mmCIF file of C-alpha atoms in Angstrom:
data_model
loop_
_atom_site.group_PDB
_atom_site.id
_atom_site.type_symbol
_atom_site.label_atom_id
_atom_site.label_comp_id
_atom_site.label_asym_id
_atom_site.label_seq_id
_atom_site.Cartn_x
_atom_site.Cartn_y
_atom_site.Cartn_z
ATOM 1 C CA MET X 1 83.888 126.706 115.067
ATOM 2 C CA VAL X 2 84.674 129.756 111.974
ATOM 3 C CA VAL X 3 86.371 132.914 113.016
ATOM 4 C CA SER X 4 84.158 135.809 111.534
ATOM 5 C CA GLY X 5 85.409 137.286 108.228
ATOM 6 C CA VAL X 6 87.352 134.181 107.649
ATOM 7 C CA GLU X 7 87.041 132.045 104.553
ATOM 8 C CA SER X 8 86.785 128.441 105.439
ATOM 9 C CA ARG X 9 90.067 126.293 104.642
ATOM 10 C CA GLU X 10 90.507 123.796 102.533
ATOM 11 C CA VAL X 11 91.265 120.389 103.507
ATOM 12 C CA ARG X 12 95.619 120.010 103.384
ATOM 13 C CA ASN X 13 96.940 118.114 100.749
ATOM 14 C CA ALA X 14 99.958 116.222 102.641
ATOM 15 C CA PHE X 15 99.156 112.479 103.464
ATOM 16 C CA GLU X 16 101.090 109.596 103.042
ATOM 17 C CA TYR X 17 99.166 105.951 101.261
ATOM 18 C CA CYS X 18 100.215 102.933 102.721
ATOM 19 C CA SER X 19 100.418 99.664 100.491
ATOM 20 C CA THR X 20 99.063 97.247 103.460
ATOM 21 C CA VAL X 21 97.331 97.010 106.520
ATOM 22 C CA GLU X 22 100.078 96.156 107.961
ATOM 23 C CA GLU X 23 102.447 99.409 107.114
ATOM 24 C CA TRP X 24 99.227 101.240 108.016
ATOM 25 C CA LEU X 25 98.989 99.867 111.885
ATOM 26 C CA GLU X 26 102.716 100.717 112.247
ATOM 27 C CA ALA X 27 102.526 104.673 110.581
ATOM 28 C CA ARG X 28 100.301 105.147 113.355
ATOM 29 C CA ARG X 29 101.917 104.305 115.949
ATOM 30 C CA ARG X 30 104.554 107.263 115.132
ATOM 31 C CA GLY X 31 101.715 109.706 116.523
ATOM 32 C CA ILE X 32 98.092 110.558 117.512
ATOM 33 C CA GLY X 33 94.998 109.946 115.433
ATOM 34 C CA GLY X 34 92.284 110.786 115.295
ATOM 35 C CA SER X 35 91.027 107.869 117.335
ATOM 36 C CA ASP X 36 93.057 108.001 119.716
ATOM 37 C CA ALA X 37 92.575 111.690 121.047
ATOM 38 C CA PRO X 38 89.459 111.113 123.257
ATOM 39 C CA GLY X 39 91.212 108.092 124.508
ATOM 40 C CA VAL X 40 94.583 110.690 125.200
ATOM 41 C CA LEU X 41 92.112 113.098 127.355
ATOM 42 C CA GLY X 42 89.677 110.571 128.511
ATOM 43 C CA LEU X 43 86.851 110.322 126.738
ATOM 44 C CA SER X 44 86.659 107.075 124.961
ATOM 45 C CA PRO X 45 85.246 104.168 126.128
ATOM 46 C CA TRP X 46 87.265 102.218 124.557
ATOM 47 C CA LYS X 47 90.620 103.308 124.794
ATOM 48 C CA GLY X 48 92.468 104.890 127.515
ATOM 49 C CA PRO X 49 96.333 107.083 128.284
ATOM 50 C CA TYR X 50 97.541 104.340 129.632
ATOM 51 C CA SER X 51 96.038 101.424 126.553
ATOM 52 C CA ILE X 52 97.196 103.970 124.034
ATOM 53 C CA TRP X 53 100.909 104.269 125.720
ATOM 54 C CA VAL X 54 101.214 100.537 125.801
ATOM 55 C CA ASP X 55 100.422 100.494 122.244
ATOM 56 C CA LYS X 56 102.527 103.735 120.718
ATOM 57 C CA SER X 57 105.653 102.529 122.813
ATOM 58 C CA GLY X 58 105.675 98.833 121.496
ATOM 59 C CA ARG X 59 104.946 96.717 124.623
ATOM 60 C CA ALA X 60 101.751 95.827 122.742
ATOM 61 C CA GLY X 61 101.406 92.487 122.360
ATOM 62 C CA LYS X 62 99.245 90.834 120.041
ATOM 63 C CA ARG X 63 96.705 93.346 118.065
ATOM 64 C CA ASP X 64 92.803 91.654 118.662
ATOM 65 C CA PRO X 65 91.905 91.416 115.134
ATOM 66 C CA PRO X 66 89.144 93.816 114.356
ATOM 67 C CA ASN X 67 85.388 92.598 115.868
ATOM 68 C CA GLN X 68 82.600 92.206 113.965
ATOM 69 C CA GLN X 69 81.206 96.118 114.953
ATOM 70 C CA MET X 70 84.064 97.463 113.401
ATOM 71 C CA ARG X 71 84.079 94.983 110.300
ATOM 72 C CA LEU X 72 80.584 95.718 109.760
ATOM 73 C CA GLY X 73 81.095 99.467 110.183
ATOM 74 C CA HIS X 74 83.999 99.257 107.445
ATOM 75 C CA LYS X 75 81.971 97.431 105.052
ATOM 76 C CA LEU X 76 79.079 100.033 105.562
ATOM 77 C CA GLU X 77 81.178 102.942 104.298
ATOM 78 C CA PRO X 78 80.112 102.084 100.580
ATOM 79 C CA VAL X 79 76.822 102.556 101.738
ATOM 80 C CA LEU X 80 76.990 105.676 103.696
ATOM 81 C CA HIS X 81 78.899 107.887 101.132
ATOM 82 C CA GLU X 82 76.285 106.360 98.611
ATOM 83 C CA LEU X 83 73.760 107.977 101.487
ATOM 84 C CA TYR X 84 75.726 111.562 102.257
ATOM 85 C CA GLN X 85 75.707 111.988 98.130
ATOM 86 C CA GLU X 86 72.226 111.149 97.642
ATOM 87 C CA GLU X 87 71.267 113.739 100.523
ATOM 88 C CA THR X 88 73.509 116.445 99.913
ATOM 89 C CA GLY X 89 73.854 116.035 95.983
ATOM 90 C CA VAL X 90 77.896 117.131 97.404
ATOM 91 C CA GLU X 91 80.562 114.502 95.635
ATOM 92 C CA LEU X 92 82.854 112.494 98.008
ATOM 93 C CA ILE X 93 86.388 111.635 97.534
ATOM 94 C CA ASP X 94 87.802 108.927 99.527
ATOM 95 C CA HIS X 95 91.251 108.407 99.362
ATOM 96 C CA GLY X 96 91.624 104.910 100.678
ATOM 97 C CA ASP X 97 91.561 102.915 103.831
ATOM 98 C CA TYR X 98 95.480 103.553 103.900
ATOM 99 C CA ALA X 99 95.798 107.389 103.245
ATOM 100 C CA ILE X 100 97.475 109.104 106.372
ATOM 101 C CA TYR X 101 96.902 113.039 106.394
ATOM 102 C CA TRP X 102 100.112 114.698 109.196
ATOM 103 C CA GLY X 103 99.039 117.683 110.079
ATOM 104 C CA ASP X 104 101.618 121.058 110.846
ATOM 105 C CA GLU X 105 101.914 119.933 114.518
ATOM 106 C CA PRO X 106 104.464 116.846 114.934
ATOM 107 C CA ASN X 107 103.131 112.641 115.998
ATOM 108 C CA GLN X 108 99.834 113.739 115.206
ATOM 109 C CA PHE X 109 97.891 112.794 111.954
ATOM 110 C CA ALA X 110 94.390 111.908 110.766
ATOM 111 C CA THR X 111 92.798 109.292 108.521
ATOM 112 C CA LEU X 112 89.810 110.502 107.498
ATOM 113 C CA ASP X 113 86.910 108.633 105.528
ATOM 114 C CA ARG X 114 86.205 111.150 103.254
ATOM 115 C CA VAL X 115 86.991 115.002 101.670
ATOM 116 C CA ARG X 116 84.081 116.060 100.408
ATOM 117 C CA ALA X 117 84.845 117.157 96.634
ATOM 118 C CA ASP X 118 84.928 121.246 97.385
ATOM 119 C CA GLY X 119 87.327 120.630 99.908
ATOM 120 C CA LYS X 120 86.093 122.354 102.618
ATOM 121 C CA ARG X 121 84.781 119.747 104.672
ATOM 122 C CA ILE X 122 85.501 116.675 106.024
ATOM 123 C CA VAL X 123 82.903 113.572 106.162
ATOM 124 C CA GLU X 124 83.180 111.227 109.165
ATOM 125 C CA PHE X 125 81.376 107.791 109.269
ATOM 126 C CA LYS X 126 80.169 106.518 112.218
ATOM 127 C CA THR X 127 77.159 103.206 112.184
ATOM 128 C CA THR X 128 75.351 102.238 115.927
ATOM 129 C CA GLY X 129 72.755 100.395 116.952
ATOM 130 C CA SER X 130 71.214 103.501 119.250
ATOM 131 C CA ASP X 131 70.771 107.027 119.154
ATOM 132 C CA ARG X 132 71.069 106.545 122.904
ATOM 133 C CA ASP X 133 74.157 108.842 123.465
ATOM 134 C CA TRP X 134 72.938 111.208 119.585
ATOM 135 C CA ARG X 135 70.503 113.246 121.208
ATOM 136 C CA GLY X 136 70.761 116.082 118.767
ATOM 137 C CA GLU X 137 74.835 116.193 119.068
ATOM 138 C CA PRO X 138 77.203 113.666 118.376
ATOM 139 C CA PRO X 139 78.712 112.282 122.059
ATOM 140 C CA LEU X 140 81.862 113.770 123.273
ATOM 141 C CA HIS X 141 84.045 111.419 122.035
ATOM 142 C CA VAL X 142 82.832 111.468 118.624
ATOM 143 C CA VAL X 143 83.267 115.314 118.924
ATOM 144 C CA ALA X 144 86.881 114.939 120.281
ATOM 145 C CA GLN X 145 87.881 112.520 117.481
ATOM 146 C CA VAL X 146 86.408 115.280 115.101
ATOM 147 C CA GLN X 147 87.881 118.108 116.505
ATOM 148 C CA HIS X 148 91.479 116.333 116.243
ATOM 149 C CA GLN X 149 90.480 115.718 112.341
ATOM 150 C CA MET X 150 89.792 119.190 111.699
ATOM 151 C CA SER X 151 93.042 120.859 113.795
ATOM 152 C CA VAL X 152 95.035 117.897 111.481
ATOM 153 C CA ALA X 153 93.224 118.898 108.045
ATOM 154 C CA GLN X 154 92.986 122.366 108.706
ATOM 155 C CA VAL X 155 89.566 122.671 107.849
ATOM 156 C CA ASP X 156 86.820 124.365 110.248
ATOM 157 C CA GLU X 157 83.309 122.162 109.296
ATOM 158 C CA CYS X 158 82.863 118.640 109.910
ATOM 159 C CA ASP X 159 79.971 116.062 108.768
ATOM 160 C CA VAL X 160 79.924 113.390 110.699
ATOM 161 C CA ALA X 161 76.931 111.108 108.602
ATOM 162 C CA VAL X 162 75.548 108.301 111.093
ATOM 163 C CA LEU X 163 73.716 104.964 109.667
ATOM 164 C CA PHE X 164 71.351 103.903 113.008
ATOM 165 C CA GLY X 165 70.172 100.196 113.293
ATOM 166 C CA ASN X 166 67.467 100.958 115.577
ATOM 167 C CA PRO X 167 65.069 101.772 113.513
ATOM 168 C CA PHE X 168 67.652 102.022 110.223
ATOM 169 C CA ARG X 169 67.572 105.493 109.663
ATOM 170 C CA PHE X 170 70.391 108.120 108.166
ATOM 171 C CA GLU X 171 71.659 111.426 109.463
ATOM 172 C CA ILE X 172 73.911 114.115 108.906
ATOM 173 C CA PHE X 173 75.353 116.183 112.130
ATOM 174 C CA ARG X 174 77.706 119.234 112.124
ATOM 175 C CA VAL X 175 80.597 119.658 114.023
ATOM 176 C CA TYR X 176 82.531 123.167 113.683
ATOM 177 C CA ARG X 177 86.280 123.906 114.452
ATOM 178 C CA HIS X 178 86.279 124.611 118.486
ATOM 179 C CA ASP X 179 89.624 126.594 118.642
ATOM 180 C CA LYS X 180 90.090 127.044 121.908
ATOM 181 C CA PHE X 181 88.983 123.146 122.322
ATOM 182 C CA VAL X 182 91.694 121.976 119.606
ATOM 183 C CA ALA X 183 94.400 124.168 121.502
ATOM 184 C CA GLY X 184 93.723 122.499 124.857
ATOM 185 C CA LEU X 185 93.740 118.843 122.265
ATOM 186 C CA VAL X 186 97.184 119.827 120.988
ATOM 187 C CA LYS X 187 98.831 120.711 124.060
ATOM 188 C CA SER X 188 97.464 117.590 125.837
ATOM 189 C CA CYS X 189 98.661 115.255 123.124
ATOM 190 C CA ARG X 190 102.156 117.073 122.897
ATOM 191 C CA ARG X 191 102.147 116.097 126.503
ATOM 192 C CA PHE X 192 101.549 112.479 126.015
ATOM 193 C CA TRP X 193 103.744 111.653 123.167
ATOM 194 C CA GLU X 194 106.094 113.039 125.995
ATOM 195 C CA LEU X 195 105.720 110.390 127.664
ATOM 196 C CA VAL X 196 105.629 107.965 124.626
ATOM 197 C CA GLU X 197 109.219 108.765 123.875
ATOM 198 C CA THR X 198 110.874 108.902 126.941
ATOM 199 C CA GLY X 199 108.675 105.853 127.945
ATOM 200 C CA THR X 200 106.930 107.457 130.841
ATOM 201 C CA PRO X 201 103.811 105.549 131.586
ATOM 202 C CA PRO X 202 100.582 107.786 132.231
ATOM 203 C CA GLU X 203 99.036 107.203 135.399
ATOM 204 C CA VAL X 204 96.818 104.083 135.442
ATOM 205 C CA ASP X 205 93.678 104.159 136.714
ATOM 206 C CA ASP X 206 91.034 101.105 137.475
ATOM 207 C CA SER X 207 89.275 100.845 133.917
ATOM 208 C CA GLU X 208 88.595 97.564 131.905
ATOM 209 C CA VAL X 209 90.718 99.204 128.571
ATOM 210 C CA THR X 210 93.618 99.946 131.519
ATOM 211 C CA ALA X 211 93.550 96.438 132.698
ATOM 212 C CA LYS X 212 93.228 94.876 128.860
ATOM 213 C CA ALA X 213 96.112 97.107 128.070
ATOM 214 C CA LEU X 214 98.408 95.351 131.429
ATOM 215 C CA ARG X 215 97.200 91.838 130.169
ATOM 216 C CA ALA X 216 97.899 93.010 126.404
ATOM 217 C CA MET X 217 101.769 93.880 127.466
ATOM 218 C CA LYS X 218 104.178 92.258 125.554
ATOM 219 C CA SER X 219 106.340 89.288 127.992
ATOM 220 C CA GLU X 220 108.851 86.477 127.111
ATOM 221 C CA PRO X 221 109.813 83.792 129.353
ATOM 222 C CA GLY X 222 113.007 84.756 131.451
ATOM 223 C CA THR X 223 112.503 88.380 130.511
ATOM 224 C CA THR X 224 111.233 91.390 133.401
ATOM 225 C CA ILE X 225 109.062 94.041 133.211
ATOM 226 C CA ASP X 226 108.791 97.379 135.228
ATOM 227 C CA LEU X 227 105.639 97.901 136.132
ATOM 228 C CA ASP X 228 103.796 101.332 137.658
ATOM 229 C CA PRO X 229 104.227 101.536 141.277
ATOM 230 C CA GLN X 230 100.214 101.554 141.502
ATOM 231 C CA VAL X 231 99.706 98.358 139.394
ATOM 232 C CA ALA X 232 102.135 96.742 141.417
ATOM 233 C CA GLY X 233 100.336 97.875 144.569
ATOM 234 C CA TRP X 234 96.996 96.351 142.533
ATOM 235 C CA ILE X 235 98.639 92.873 141.744
ATOM 236 C CA ASP X 236 100.087 92.860 146.035
ATOM 237 C CA ARG X 237 96.598 92.957 147.199
ATOM 238 C CA ALA X 238 95.370 90.814 144.305
ATOM 239 C CA LYS X 239 97.328 87.926 145.896
ATOM 240 C CA SER X 240 96.433 88.680 149.954
ATOM 241 C CA PHE X 241 92.912 88.664 148.908
ATOM 242 C CA ALA X 242 93.392 85.132 147.220
ATOM 243 C CA GLN X 243 95.492 83.595 150.287
ATOM 244 C CA MET X 244 92.770 85.082 152.638
ATOM 245 C CA PRO X 245 91.001 81.449 154.269
ATOM 246 C CA VAL X 246 87.264 81.203 152.908
#
């Protein structure tokens, strides 16, 4: 959302460079990033509040390596970069894979794919096989991600540049900052980070991402893990079902 009569803000230039992927992953644990924000709101197909809490609070075990889709998406970023510049005639700036932008709000950050050279817009790259969820606008989880990124970078516009694979085509979606949405998102992230800092788990649901997070929690022989009462109840019921005669 661009407020009438107010010039578009330029991208803030306050970021941290990490030298390795391990350092970057560790830095990400200090806050909530753009890809985390949809999960905090319960909008992400891949992350949920509980799985994010497990990761940020240091309770996660070994991280899964990037899957093939993630690796291909990363390798295609230079192609998307070139396609965007050809389509718009605007130069893009790449600050590197391990640059983290920290906003005014503590513990909220963004890793930006690209920034326009004029500094007035950020660019998010996406690759997807189907346009099923992209009928005229980005899906809600992508909107939540870029709203978070615009909040951190303090800009009013984001271009989501998408390479579709079936059939192949390139399209750019313009997303404007929505101040009311951002205000609610910031409050939600604040409340969530309080849970991380106090070691208080969010409500557990029965989604696959939550189940995966529970399976990934660190455990050592001879150690005790305090389970959420709801999770403990699920385990007890599962044991009782397993013991029932067939």
